[in-house]
CSV table of C-alpha atoms in Angstrom, one decimal:
chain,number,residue,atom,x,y,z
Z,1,UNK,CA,6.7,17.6,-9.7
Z,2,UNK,CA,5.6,19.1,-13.1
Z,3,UNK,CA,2.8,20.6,-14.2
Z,4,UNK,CA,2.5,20.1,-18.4
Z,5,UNK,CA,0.4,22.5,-20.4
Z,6,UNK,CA,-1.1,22.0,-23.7
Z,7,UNK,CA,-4.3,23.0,-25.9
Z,8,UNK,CA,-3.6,26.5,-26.1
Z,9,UNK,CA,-4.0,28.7,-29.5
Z,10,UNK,CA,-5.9,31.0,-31.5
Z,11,UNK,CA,-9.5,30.7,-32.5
Z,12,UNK,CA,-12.2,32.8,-33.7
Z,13,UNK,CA,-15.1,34.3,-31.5
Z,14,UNK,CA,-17.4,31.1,-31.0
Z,15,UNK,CA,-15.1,28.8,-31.1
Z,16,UNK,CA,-13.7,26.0,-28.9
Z,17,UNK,CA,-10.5,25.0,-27.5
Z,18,UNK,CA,-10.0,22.1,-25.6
Z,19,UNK,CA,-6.7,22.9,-22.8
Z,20,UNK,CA,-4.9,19.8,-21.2
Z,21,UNK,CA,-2.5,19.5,-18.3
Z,22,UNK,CA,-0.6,17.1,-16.9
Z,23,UNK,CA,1.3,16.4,-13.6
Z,24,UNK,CA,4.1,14.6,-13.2
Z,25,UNK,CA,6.8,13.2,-10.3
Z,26,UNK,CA,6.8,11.5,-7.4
Z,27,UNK,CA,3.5,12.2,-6.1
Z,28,UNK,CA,1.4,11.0,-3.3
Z,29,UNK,CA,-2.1,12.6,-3.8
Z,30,UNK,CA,-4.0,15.7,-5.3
Z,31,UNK,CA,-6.5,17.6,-3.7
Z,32,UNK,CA,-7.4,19.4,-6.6
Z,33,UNK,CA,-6.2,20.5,-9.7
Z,34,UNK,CA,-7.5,23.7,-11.3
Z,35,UNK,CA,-6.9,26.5,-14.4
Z,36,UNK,CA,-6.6,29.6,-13.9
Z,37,UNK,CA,-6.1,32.2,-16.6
Z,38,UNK,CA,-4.6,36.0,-17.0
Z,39,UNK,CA,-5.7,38.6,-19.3
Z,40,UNK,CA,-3.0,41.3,-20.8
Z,41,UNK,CA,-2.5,44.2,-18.0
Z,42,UNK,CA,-5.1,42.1,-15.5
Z,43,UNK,CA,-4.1,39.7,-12.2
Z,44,UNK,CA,-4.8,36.5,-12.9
Z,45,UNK,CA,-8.2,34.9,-11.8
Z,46,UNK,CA,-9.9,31.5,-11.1
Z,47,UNK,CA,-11.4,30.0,-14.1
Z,48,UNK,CA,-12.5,26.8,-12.9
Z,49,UNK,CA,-11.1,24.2,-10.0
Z,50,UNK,CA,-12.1,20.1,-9.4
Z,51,UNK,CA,-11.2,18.6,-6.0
Z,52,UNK,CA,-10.4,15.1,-5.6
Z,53,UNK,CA,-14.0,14.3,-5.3
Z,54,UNK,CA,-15.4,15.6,-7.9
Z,55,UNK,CA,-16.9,18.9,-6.8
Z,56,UNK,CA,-16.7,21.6,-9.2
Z,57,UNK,CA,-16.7,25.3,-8.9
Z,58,UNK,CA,-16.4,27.8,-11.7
Z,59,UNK,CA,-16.2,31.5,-12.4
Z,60,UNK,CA,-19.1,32.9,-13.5
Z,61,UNK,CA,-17.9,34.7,-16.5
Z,62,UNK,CA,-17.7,31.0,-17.8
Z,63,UNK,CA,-20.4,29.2,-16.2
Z,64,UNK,CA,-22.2,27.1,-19.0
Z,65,UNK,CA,-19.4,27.8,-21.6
Z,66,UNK,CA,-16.6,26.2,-19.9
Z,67,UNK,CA,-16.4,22.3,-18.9
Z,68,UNK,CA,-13.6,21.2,-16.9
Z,69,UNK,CA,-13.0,17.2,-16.2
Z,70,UNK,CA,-9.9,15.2,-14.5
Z,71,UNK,CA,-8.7,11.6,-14.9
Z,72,UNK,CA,-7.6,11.1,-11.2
Z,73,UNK,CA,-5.9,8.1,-12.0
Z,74,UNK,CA,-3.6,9.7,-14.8
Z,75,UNK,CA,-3.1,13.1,-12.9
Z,76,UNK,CA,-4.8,15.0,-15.9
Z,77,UNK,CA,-6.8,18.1,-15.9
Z,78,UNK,CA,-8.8,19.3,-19.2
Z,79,UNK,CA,-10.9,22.4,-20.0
Z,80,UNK,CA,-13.3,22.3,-22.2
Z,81,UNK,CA,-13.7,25.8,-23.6
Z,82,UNK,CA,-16.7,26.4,-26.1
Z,83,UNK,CA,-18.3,29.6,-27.2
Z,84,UNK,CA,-15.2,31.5,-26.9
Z,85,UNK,CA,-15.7,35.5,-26.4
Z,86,UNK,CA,-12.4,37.8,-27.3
Z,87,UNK,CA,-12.8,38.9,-23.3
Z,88,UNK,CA,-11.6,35.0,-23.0
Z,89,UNK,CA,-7.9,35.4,-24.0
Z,90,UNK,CA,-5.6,35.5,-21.4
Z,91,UNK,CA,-2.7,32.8,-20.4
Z,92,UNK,CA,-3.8,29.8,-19.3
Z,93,UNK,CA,-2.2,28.1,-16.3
Z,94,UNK,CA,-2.8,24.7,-15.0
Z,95,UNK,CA,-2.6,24.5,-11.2
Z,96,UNK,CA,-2.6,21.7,-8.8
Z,97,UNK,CA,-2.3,21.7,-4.8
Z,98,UNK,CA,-1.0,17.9,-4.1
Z,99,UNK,CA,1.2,15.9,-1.9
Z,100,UNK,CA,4.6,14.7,-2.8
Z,101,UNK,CA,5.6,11.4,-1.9
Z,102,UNK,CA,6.2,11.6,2.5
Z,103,UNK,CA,5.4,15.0,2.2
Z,104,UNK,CA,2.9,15.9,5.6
Z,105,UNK,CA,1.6,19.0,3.9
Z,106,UNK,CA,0.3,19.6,0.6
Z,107,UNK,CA,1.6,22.6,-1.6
Z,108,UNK,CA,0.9,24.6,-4.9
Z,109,UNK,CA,2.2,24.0,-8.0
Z,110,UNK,CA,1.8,26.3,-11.6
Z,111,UNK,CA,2.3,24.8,-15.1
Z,112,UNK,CA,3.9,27.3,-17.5
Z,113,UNK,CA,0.8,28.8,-18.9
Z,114,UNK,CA,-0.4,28.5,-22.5
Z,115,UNK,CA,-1.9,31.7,-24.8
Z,116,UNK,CA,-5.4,31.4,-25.6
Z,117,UNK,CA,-6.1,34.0,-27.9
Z,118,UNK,CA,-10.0,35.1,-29.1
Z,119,UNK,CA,-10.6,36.9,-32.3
Z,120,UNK,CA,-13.5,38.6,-32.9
C-alpha cells in the first residue's frame, strides 16, 4: 500500500493551495483518510480527517479556511487550502487507516509529506 502526495509549494499570504493524495495497492477498505501537517521545530498535528461516511472533523486553526473532500471510489484525499497564513507552512502528510486485502485489522499508513510554504 502507498500513500502518493502532491499539491505542495510556495504561495503568498492569502493564497490557496490545493494538496492531493493518493492510495494505492491491494486494498480492501478505508476507514478514513486524513492530512496532517508539521511545522519547523513543532510535532505534527491534525489538520483535517474524513471517515468513510462522510463525517468531517477539522482543527480549528483551519476551520472555515480549509476544505477537505475524498472520492471513495478512487482512494483520493484532497485539501482545499484558501486564505493561507505564514503560521500554515509545515509538511504536509496524507494519512490513511484502511484494510489490506484479508487483512482482519485495519492499520495506519503515512505518505511522504509535501512542503507547504506561506510567505508573508
Amino acid at each position: 500500500v502507498q500513500l502518493q502526495a502532491s499539491g505542495g509549494g510556495l504561495v503568498q499570504a492569502g493564497g490557496s493551495l490545493r494538496l492531493s493524495c493518493a492510495a494505492s495497492g491491494s486494498i480492501a477498505g478505508i476507514n478514513y483518510m486524513a492530512w496532517y501537517r508539521q511545522p519547523p521545530g513543532k510535532q505534527r498535528e491534525l489538520v483535517a480527517k474524513i471517515t468513510s461516511d462522510g463525517n468531517l472533523n477539522y482543527a480549528d486553526s483551519v476551520k472555515g479556511r480549509f476544505t477537505i473532500s475524498r472520492d471513495n471510489a478512487k482512494n483520493i484525499v484532497d485539501l482545499q487550502m484558501n486564505s493561507l497564513k505564514p503560521e500554515d507552512t509545515a509538511i504536509y502528510y496524507c494519512h490513511a487507516n484502511l484494510y489490506r486485502r484479508y487483512q482482519m485489522r485495519p492499520d495506519d499508513y503515512w505518505g511522504q509529506g509535501t512542503q507547504v510554504t506561506v510567505s508573508s
